[in-house]
Short mmCIF file of C-alpha atoms in Angstrom, two decimals:
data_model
loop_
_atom_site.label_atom_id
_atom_site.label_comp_id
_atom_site.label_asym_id
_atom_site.label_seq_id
_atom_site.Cartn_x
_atom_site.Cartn_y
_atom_site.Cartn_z
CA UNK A 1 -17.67 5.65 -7.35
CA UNK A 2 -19.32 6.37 -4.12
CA UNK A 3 -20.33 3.27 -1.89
CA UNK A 4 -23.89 3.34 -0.35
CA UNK A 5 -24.31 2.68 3.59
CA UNK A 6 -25.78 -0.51 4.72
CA UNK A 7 -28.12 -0.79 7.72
CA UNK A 8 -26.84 -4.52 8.54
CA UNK A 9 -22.83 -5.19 8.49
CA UNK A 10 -22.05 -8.53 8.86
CA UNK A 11 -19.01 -10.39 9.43
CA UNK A 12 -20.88 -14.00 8.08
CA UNK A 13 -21.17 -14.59 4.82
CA UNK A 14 -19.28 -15.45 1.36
CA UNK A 15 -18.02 -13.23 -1.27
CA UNK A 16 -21.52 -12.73 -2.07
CA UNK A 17 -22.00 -10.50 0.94
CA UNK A 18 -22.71 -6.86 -0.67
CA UNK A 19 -23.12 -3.08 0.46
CA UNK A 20 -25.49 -1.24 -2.12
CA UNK A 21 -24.02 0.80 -4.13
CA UNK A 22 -24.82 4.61 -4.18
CA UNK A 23 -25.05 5.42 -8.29
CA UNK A 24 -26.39 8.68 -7.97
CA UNK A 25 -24.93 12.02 -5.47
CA UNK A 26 -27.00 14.13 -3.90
CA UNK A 27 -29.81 15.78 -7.32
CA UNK A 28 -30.18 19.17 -6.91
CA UNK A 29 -27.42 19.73 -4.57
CA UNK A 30 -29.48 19.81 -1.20
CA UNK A 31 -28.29 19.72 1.70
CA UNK A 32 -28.41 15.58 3.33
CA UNK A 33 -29.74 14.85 6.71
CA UNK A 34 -28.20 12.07 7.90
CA UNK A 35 -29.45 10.06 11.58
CA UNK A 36 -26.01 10.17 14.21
CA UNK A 37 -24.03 12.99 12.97
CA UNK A 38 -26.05 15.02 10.64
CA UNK A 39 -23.25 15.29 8.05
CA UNK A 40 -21.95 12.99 5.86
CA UNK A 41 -19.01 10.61 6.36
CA UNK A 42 -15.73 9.51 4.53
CA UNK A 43 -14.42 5.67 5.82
CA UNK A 44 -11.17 4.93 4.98
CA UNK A 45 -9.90 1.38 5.23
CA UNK A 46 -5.78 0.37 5.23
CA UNK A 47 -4.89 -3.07 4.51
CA UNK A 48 -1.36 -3.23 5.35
CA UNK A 49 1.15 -6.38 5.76
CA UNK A 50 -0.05 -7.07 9.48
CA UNK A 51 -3.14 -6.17 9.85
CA UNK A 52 -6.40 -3.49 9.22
CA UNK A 53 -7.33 -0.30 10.49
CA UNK A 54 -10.33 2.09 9.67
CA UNK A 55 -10.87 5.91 10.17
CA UNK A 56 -14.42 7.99 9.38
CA UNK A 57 -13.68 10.86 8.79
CA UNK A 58 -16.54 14.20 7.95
CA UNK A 59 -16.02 17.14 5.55
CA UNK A 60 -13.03 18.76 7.61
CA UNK A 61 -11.04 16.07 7.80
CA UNK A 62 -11.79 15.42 11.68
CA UNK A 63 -11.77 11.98 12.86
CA UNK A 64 -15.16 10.75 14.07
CA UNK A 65 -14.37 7.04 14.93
CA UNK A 66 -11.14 4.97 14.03
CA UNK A 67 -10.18 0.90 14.74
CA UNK A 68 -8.15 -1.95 13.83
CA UNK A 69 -7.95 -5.41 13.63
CA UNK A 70 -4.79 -7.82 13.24
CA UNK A 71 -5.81 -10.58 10.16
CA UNK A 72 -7.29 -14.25 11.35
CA UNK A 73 -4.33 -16.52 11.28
CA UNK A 74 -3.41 -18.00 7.85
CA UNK A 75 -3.00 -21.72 7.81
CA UNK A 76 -4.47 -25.11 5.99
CA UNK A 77 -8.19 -23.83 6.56
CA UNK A 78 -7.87 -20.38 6.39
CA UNK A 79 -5.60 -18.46 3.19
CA UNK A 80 -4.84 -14.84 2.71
CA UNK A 81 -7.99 -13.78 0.91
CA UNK A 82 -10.04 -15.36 3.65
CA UNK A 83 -8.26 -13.59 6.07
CA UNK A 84 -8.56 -10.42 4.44
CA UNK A 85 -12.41 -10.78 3.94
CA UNK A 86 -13.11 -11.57 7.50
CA UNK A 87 -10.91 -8.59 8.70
CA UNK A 88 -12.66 -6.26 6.51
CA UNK A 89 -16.64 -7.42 7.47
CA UNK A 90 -15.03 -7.38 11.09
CA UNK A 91 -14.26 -3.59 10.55
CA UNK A 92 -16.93 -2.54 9.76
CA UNK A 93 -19.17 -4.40 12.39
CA UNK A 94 -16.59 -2.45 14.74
CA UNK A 95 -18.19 1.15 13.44
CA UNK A 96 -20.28 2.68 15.85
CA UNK A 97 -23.82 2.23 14.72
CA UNK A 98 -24.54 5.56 15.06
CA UNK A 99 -22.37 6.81 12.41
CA UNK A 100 -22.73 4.12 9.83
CA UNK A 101 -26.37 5.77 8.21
CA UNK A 102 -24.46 8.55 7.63
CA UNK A 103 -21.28 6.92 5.41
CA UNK A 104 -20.90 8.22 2.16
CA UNK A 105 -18.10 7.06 0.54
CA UNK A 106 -15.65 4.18 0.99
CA UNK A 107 -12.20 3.59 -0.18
CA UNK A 108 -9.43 1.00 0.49
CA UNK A 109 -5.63 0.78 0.32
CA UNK A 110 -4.13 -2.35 0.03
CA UNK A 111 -0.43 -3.25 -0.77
CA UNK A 112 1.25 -2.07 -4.03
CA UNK A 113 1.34 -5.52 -6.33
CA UNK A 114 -0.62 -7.60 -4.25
CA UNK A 115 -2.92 -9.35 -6.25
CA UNK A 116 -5.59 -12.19 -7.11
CA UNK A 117 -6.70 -13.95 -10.73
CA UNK A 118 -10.43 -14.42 -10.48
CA UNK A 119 -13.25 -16.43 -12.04
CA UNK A 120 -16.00 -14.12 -13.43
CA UNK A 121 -18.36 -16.28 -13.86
CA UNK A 122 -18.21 -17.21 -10.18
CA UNK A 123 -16.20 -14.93 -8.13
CA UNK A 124 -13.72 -17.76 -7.19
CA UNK A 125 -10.35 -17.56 -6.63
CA UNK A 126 -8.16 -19.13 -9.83
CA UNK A 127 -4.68 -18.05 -8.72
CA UNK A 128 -3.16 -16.24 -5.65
CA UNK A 129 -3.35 -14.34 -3.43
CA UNK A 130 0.27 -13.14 -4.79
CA UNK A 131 1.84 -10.46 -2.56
CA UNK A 132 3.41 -7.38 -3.25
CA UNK A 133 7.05 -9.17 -2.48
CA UNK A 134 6.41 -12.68 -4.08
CA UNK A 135 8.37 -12.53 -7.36
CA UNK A 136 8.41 -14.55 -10.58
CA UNK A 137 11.46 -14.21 -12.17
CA UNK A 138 10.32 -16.83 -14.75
CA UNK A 139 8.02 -14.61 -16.46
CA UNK A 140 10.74 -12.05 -16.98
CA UNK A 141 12.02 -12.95 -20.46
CA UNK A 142 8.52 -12.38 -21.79
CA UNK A 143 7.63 -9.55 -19.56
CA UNK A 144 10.87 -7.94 -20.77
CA UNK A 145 10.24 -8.53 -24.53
CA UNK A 146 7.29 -6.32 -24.51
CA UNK A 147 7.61 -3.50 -22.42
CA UNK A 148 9.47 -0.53 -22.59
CA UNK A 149 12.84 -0.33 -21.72
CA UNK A 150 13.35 -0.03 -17.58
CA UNK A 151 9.67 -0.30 -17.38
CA UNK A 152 8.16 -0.58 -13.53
CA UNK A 153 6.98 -3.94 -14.69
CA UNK A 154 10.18 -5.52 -15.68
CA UNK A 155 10.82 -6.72 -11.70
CA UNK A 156 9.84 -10.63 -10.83
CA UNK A 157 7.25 -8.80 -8.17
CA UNK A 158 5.16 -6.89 -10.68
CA UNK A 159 1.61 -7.42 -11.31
CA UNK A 160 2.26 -8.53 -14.95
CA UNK A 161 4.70 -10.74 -14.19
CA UNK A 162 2.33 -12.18 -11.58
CA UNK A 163 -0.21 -12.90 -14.03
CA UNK A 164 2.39 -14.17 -16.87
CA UNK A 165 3.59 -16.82 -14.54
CA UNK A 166 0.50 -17.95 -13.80
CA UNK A 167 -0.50 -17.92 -17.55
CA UNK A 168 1.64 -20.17 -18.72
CA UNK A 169 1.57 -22.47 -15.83
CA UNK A 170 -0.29 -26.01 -16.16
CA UNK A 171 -2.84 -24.65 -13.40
CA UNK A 172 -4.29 -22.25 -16.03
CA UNK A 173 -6.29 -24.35 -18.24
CA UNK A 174 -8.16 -22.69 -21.32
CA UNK A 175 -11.53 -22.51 -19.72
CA UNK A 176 -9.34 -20.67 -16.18
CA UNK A 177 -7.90 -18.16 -18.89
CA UNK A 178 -11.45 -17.70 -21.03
CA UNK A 179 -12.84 -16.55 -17.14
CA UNK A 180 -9.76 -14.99 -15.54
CA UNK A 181 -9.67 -11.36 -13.93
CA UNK A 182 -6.62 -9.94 -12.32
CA UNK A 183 -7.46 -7.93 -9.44
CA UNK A 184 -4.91 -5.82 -6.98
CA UNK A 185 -5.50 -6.12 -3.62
CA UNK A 186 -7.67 -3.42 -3.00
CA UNK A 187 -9.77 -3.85 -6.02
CA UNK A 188 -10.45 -7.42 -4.35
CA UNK A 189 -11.52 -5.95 -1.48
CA UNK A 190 -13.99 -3.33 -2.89
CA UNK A 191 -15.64 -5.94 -5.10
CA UNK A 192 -16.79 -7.52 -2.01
CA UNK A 193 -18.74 -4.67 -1.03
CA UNK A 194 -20.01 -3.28 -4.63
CA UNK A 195 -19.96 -6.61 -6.63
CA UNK A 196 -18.50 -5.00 -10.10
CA UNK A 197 -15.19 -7.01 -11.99
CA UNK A 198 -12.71 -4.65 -13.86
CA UNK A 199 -13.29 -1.65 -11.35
CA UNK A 200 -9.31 -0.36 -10.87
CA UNK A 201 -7.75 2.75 -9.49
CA UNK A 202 -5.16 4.49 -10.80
CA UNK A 203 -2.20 4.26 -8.23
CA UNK A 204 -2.60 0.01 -8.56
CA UNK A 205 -2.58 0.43 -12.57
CA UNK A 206 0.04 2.62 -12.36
CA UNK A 207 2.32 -0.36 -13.39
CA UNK A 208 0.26 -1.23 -16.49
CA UNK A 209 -2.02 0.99 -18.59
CA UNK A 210 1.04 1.10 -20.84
CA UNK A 211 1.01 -2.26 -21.54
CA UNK A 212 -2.71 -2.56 -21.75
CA UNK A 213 -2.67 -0.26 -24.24
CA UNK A 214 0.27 -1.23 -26.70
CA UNK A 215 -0.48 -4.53 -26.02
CA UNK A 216 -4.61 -4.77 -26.23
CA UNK A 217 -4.06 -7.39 -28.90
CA UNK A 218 -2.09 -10.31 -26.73
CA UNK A 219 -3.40 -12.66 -25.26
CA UNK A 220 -3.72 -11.24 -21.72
CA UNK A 221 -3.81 -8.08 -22.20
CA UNK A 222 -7.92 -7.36 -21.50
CA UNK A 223 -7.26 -8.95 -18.27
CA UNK A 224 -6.54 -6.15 -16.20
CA UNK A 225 -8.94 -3.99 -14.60
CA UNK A 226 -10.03 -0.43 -16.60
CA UNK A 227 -9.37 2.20 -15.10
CA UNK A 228 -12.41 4.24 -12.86
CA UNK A 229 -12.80 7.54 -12.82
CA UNK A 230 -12.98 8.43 -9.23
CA UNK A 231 -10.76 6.51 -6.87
CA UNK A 232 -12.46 3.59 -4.90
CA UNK A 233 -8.73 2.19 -4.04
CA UNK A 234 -4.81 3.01 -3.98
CA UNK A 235 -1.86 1.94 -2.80
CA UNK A 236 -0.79 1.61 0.88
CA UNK A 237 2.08 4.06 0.51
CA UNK A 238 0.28 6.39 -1.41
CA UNK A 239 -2.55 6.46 1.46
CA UNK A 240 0.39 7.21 4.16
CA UNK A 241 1.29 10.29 1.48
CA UNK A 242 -2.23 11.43 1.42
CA UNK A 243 -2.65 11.44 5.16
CA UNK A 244 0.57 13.73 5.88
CA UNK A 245 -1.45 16.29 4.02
CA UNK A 246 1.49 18.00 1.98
CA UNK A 247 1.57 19.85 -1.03
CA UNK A 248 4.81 21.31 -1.32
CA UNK A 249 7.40 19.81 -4.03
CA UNK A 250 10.50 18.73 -1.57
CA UNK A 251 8.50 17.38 1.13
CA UNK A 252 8.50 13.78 1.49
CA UNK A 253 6.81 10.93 3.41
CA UNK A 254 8.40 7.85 4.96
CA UNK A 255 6.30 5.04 5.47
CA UNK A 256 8.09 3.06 8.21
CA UNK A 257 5.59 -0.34 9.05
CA UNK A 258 6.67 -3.59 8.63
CA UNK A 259 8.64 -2.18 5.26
CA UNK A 260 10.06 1.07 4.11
CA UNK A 261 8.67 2.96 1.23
CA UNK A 262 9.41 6.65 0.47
CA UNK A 263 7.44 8.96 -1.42
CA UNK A 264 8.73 12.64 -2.50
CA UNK A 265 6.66 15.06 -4.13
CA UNK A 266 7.97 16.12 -7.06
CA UNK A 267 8.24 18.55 -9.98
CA UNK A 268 9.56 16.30 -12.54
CA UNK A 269 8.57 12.45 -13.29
CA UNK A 270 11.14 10.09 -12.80
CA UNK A 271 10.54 6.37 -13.71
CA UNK A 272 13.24 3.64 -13.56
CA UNK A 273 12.77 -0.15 -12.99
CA UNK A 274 16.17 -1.01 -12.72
CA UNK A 275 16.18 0.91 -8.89
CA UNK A 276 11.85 0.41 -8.59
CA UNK A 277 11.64 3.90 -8.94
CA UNK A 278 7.95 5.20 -10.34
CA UNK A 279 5.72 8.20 -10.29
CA UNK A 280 1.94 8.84 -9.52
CA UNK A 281 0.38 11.66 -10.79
CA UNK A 282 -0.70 13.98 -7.87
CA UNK A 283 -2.62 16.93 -9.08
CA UNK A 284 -0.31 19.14 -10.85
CA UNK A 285 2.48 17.46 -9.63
CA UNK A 286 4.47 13.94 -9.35
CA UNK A 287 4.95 11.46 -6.30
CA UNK A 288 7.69 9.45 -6.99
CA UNK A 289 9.17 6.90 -5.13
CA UNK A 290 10.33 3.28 -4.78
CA UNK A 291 10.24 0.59 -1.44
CA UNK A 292 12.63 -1.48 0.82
CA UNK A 293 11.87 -4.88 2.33
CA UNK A 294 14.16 -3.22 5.12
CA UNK A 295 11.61 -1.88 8.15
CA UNK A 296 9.90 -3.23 11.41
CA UNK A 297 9.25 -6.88 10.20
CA UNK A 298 13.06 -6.86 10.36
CA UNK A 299 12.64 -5.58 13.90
CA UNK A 300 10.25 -7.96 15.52
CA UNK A 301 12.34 -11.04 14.18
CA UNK A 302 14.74 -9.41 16.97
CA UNK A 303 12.80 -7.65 19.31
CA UNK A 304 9.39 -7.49 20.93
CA UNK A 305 8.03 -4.37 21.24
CA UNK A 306 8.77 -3.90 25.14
CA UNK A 307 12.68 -4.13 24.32
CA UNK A 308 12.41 -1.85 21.14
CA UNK A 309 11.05 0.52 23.75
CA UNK A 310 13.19 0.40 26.12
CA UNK A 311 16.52 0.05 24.30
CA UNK A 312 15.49 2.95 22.12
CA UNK A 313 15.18 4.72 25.40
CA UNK A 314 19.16 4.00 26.11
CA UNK A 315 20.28 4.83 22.69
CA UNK A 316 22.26 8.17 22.23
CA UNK A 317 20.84 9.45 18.46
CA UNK A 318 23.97 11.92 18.21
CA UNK A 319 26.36 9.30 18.12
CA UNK A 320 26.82 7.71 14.54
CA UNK A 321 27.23 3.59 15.13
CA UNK A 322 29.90 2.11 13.82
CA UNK A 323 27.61 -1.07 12.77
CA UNK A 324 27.09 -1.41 9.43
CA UNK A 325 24.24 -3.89 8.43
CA UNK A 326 21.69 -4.34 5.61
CA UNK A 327 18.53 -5.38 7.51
CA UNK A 328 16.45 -7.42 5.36
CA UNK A 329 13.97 -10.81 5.76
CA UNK A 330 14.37 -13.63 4.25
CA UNK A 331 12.96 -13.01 1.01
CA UNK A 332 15.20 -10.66 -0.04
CA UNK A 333 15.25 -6.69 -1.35
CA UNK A 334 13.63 -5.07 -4.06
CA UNK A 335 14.91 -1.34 -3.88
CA UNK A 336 17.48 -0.91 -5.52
CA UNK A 337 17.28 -3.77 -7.44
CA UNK A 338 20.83 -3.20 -8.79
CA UNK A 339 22.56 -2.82 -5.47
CA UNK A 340 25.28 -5.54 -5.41
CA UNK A 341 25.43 -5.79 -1.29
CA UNK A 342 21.49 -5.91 -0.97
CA UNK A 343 22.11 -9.35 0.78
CA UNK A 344 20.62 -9.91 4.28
CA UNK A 345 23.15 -8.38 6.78
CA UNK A 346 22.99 -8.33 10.25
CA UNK A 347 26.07 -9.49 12.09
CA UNK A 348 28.63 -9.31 14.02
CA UNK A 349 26.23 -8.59 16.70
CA UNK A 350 27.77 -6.79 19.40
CA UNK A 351 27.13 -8.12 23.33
CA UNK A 352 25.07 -4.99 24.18
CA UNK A 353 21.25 -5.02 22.65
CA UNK A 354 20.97 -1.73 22.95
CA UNK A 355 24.17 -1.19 20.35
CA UNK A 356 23.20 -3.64 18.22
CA UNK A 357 19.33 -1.81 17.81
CA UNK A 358 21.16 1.15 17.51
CA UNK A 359 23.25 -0.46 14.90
CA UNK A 360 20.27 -1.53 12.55
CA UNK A 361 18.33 1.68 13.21
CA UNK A 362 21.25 3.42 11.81
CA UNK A 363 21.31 0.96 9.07
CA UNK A 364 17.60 1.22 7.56
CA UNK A 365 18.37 5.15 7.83
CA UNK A 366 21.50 4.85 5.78
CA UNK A 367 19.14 2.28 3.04
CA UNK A 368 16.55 5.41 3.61
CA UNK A 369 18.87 8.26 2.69
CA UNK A 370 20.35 6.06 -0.18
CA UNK A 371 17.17 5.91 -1.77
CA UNK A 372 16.35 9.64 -1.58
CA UNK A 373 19.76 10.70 -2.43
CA UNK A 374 19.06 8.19 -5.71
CA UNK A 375 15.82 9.95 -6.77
CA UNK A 376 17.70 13.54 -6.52
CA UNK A 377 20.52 11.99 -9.13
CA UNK A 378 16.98 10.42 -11.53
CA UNK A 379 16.10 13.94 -11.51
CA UNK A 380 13.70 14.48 -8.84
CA UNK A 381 13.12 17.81 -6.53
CA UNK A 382 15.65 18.11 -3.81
CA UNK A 383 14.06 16.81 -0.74
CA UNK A 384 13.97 19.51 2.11
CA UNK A 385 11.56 17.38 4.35
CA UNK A 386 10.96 13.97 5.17
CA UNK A 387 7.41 13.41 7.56
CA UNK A 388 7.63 10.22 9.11
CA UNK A 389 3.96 7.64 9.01
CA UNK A 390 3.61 4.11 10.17
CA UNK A 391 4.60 2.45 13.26
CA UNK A 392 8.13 3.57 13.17
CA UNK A 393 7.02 7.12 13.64
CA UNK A 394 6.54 6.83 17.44
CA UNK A 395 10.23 6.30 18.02
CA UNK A 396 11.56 9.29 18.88
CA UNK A 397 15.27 8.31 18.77
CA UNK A 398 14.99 7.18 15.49
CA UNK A 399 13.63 9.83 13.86
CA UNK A 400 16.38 11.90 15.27
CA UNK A 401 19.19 9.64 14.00
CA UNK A 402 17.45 9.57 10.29
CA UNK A 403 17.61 13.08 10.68
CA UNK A 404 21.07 13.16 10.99
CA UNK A 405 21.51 10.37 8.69
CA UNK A 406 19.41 12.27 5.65
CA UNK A 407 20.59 15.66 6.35
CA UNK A 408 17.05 17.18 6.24
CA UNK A 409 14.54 17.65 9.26
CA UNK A 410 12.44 14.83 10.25
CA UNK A 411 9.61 14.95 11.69
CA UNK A 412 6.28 12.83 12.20
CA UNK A 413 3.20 13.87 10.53
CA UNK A 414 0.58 14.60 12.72
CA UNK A 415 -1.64 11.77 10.91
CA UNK A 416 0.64 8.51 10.37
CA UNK A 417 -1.99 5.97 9.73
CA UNK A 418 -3.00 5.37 5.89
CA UNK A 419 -6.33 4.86 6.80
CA UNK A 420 -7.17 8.83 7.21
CA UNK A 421 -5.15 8.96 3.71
CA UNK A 422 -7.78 6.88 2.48
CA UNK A 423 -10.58 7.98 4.32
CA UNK A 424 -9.54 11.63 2.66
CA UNK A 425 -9.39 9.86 -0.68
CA UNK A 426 -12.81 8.94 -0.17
CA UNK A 427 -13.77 12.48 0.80
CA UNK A 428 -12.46 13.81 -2.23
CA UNK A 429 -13.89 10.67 -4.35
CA UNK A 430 -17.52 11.94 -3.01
CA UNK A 431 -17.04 15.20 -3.62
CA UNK A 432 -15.51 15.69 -6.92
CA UNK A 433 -17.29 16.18 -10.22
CA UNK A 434 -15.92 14.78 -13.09
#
């Protein structure tokens, strides 16, 4: 599904607030003349944990215009979704208007399991936003007596536990569950612009279609979005993957924002819930992977960014630290689910700042290599490779102690931002016939 420009963005408006949709490509295959540029354009849009950032991107992959925005604060007037929406119409008021006649496509990664339970019949919001690291541990027992054994969804985070909890809560009434929609994140988010319910990708259904299948005859089963067949949407990690631009099985991409997440290209599937290990079909091939609540969030509960500068600057990488931590926020880990010492750890904290950064750089390397060296004993390729996206990328030191902590080179990839993953998805989206 390819998304029509728009001569008038607007950052006003309701969930009503629309950009045409493009049904048709290009009949007869001639060439388009487009005002600005003269060639089409891809937009990409990441939603990550913190905030939003675009990239336009034409045929080659070059970058023609790129921007972000940090999300409105959320408080009693303003919620998630709000947030989210404003951030989004913001966006793409901030593209040059010289480019926007000639947009051709638009896709948008939001966070894996992040999700919403809408009205149909009205667009409202019934339930949520849920995100990706909210669990529901209630709606394990019956999430657990229908699905496979060590299926992705047996984990008090999943999408299908999300919508199980709210199910049987007292907040869904009959007429809420008659009307209710579950939508991921990104789906949310695309449905503002093209106005169609049940319009999925397959990276966010990843965690389902199993279930939706075996189970089309419960109750909830039919509400989860079908499947379309070219990518509007993904995942945030899998947009970091895509922006790397690697096609080799053993090369692997850490995502290091405000949480880790590792993806490894693979020649064999590998699927596990008990560690939150899963698999994505790329091409030929499989990305597998799992996350950590471990990464920069932990960070800037310590540190602004001015002293993470500077006492990275005094830390010696070739020195292993003696401190051994498990850096985590409050709400816990969710990969792997069945370590026993996955509790918060961050003391004794030395007198020096500059050992004790060192100390839980080290630390979310060591969680890092863990949860390669655990996909290599599922079954997985052998990882030779690990490029380096998100924010964490820019520290040099650290990418040379995870280095020597994983063994491998490390390295960061010369696009780190998931937006140009998805602004590439979007490329492809346009551009592929089906």
């Amino acid at each position: 599904m390819s998304i029509a420009r728009s001569s008038r963005f607007t950052t006003k408006g309701t969930s009503r607030v629309r950009v045409m949709m493009l049904r048709q490509k290009n009949p007869g295959g001639q060439k388009k003349s487009f005002d600005g540029t003269g060639e089409p354009l891809y937009l990409g849009i990441d939603f990550g944990t913190s905030g939003a950032r675009y990239a336009l991107v034409d045929k080659q992959g070059a970058i023609h215009s790129e921007g972000k925005r940090t999300y409105p604060p959320v408080g009693r007037v303003t919620n998630w979704a709000s947030s989210w929406r404003e951030a989004l119409f913001h966006l793409l008021g901030d593209i040059p208007a010289t480019y926007r006649p000639s947009i051709s496509s638009i896709s948008i990664d939001g966070t894996s399991a992040t999700t919403l339970i809408i009205d149909r019949n009205n667009g409202g919001i019934l339930a949520g936003p849920y995100l990706y690291n909210e669990s529901f541990a209630d709606a394990l027992p019956a999430v657990e007596s229908i699905a496979p054994a060590n299926h992705t969804v047996c984990s008090g985070s999943s999408t299908l536990c999300k919508l199980v909890s709210w199910w049987n809560s007292s907040s869904a009434g009959l007429s809420s569950r008659d009307s209710a929609i579950l939508m991921h994140q990104s789906d949310w988010l695309l449905w503002l612009l093209h106005g169609e319910y049940g319009v999925s990708d397959y990276n966010n259904t990843l965690k389902h279609p199993e279930l939706q299948l075996a189970q089309s005859r419960r109750m909830y089963a039919h509400r989860f979005p079908k499947n379309c067949v070219v990518c509007t949407g993904t995942t945030d990690s899998i947009a970091a993957f895509l922006a790397a631009r690697t096609t080799e099985p053993g090369k692997a991409v850490t995502s290091l924002g405000s949480t880790l997440a590792i993806k490894l290209l693979s020649n064999a599937r590998v699927d596990d819930a008990r560690f939150g290990v899963y698999s994505h079909r790329l091409d030929d091939m499989w990305l597998v992977g799992g996350a950590s609540n471990t990464g920069g969030a932990v960070l800037r509960q310590l540190f602004t960014d001015d002293q993470l500068v500077a006492l990275s600057h005094e830390i010696d990488p070739s020195v292993p630290s003696l401190l051994d931590y498990y850096p985590l926020p409050k709400r816990g880990e969710r990969f792997p689910v069945s370590d026993p010492n996955m509790m918060p750890r961050l003391q004794p904290r030395p007198e020096s700042d500059t050992a004790y950064l060192h100390g839980i750089l080290e630390s979310i390397a060591r969680i890092e290599a863990k949860g390669y060296n655990l996909l290599k004993e599922l079954g997985t390729s052998m990882v030779e490779e690990v490029l380096t996206a998100g924010g964490g990328a820019r520290n040099d030191k650290w990418t040379a102690i995870r280095g020597r902590v994983l063994g491998v080179p490390v390295r960061k990839a010369e696009q780190t931002e998931a937006a140009y993953g998805t602004a590439l998805l979007a490329l492809k989206g346009a551009n592929t016939s089906y």
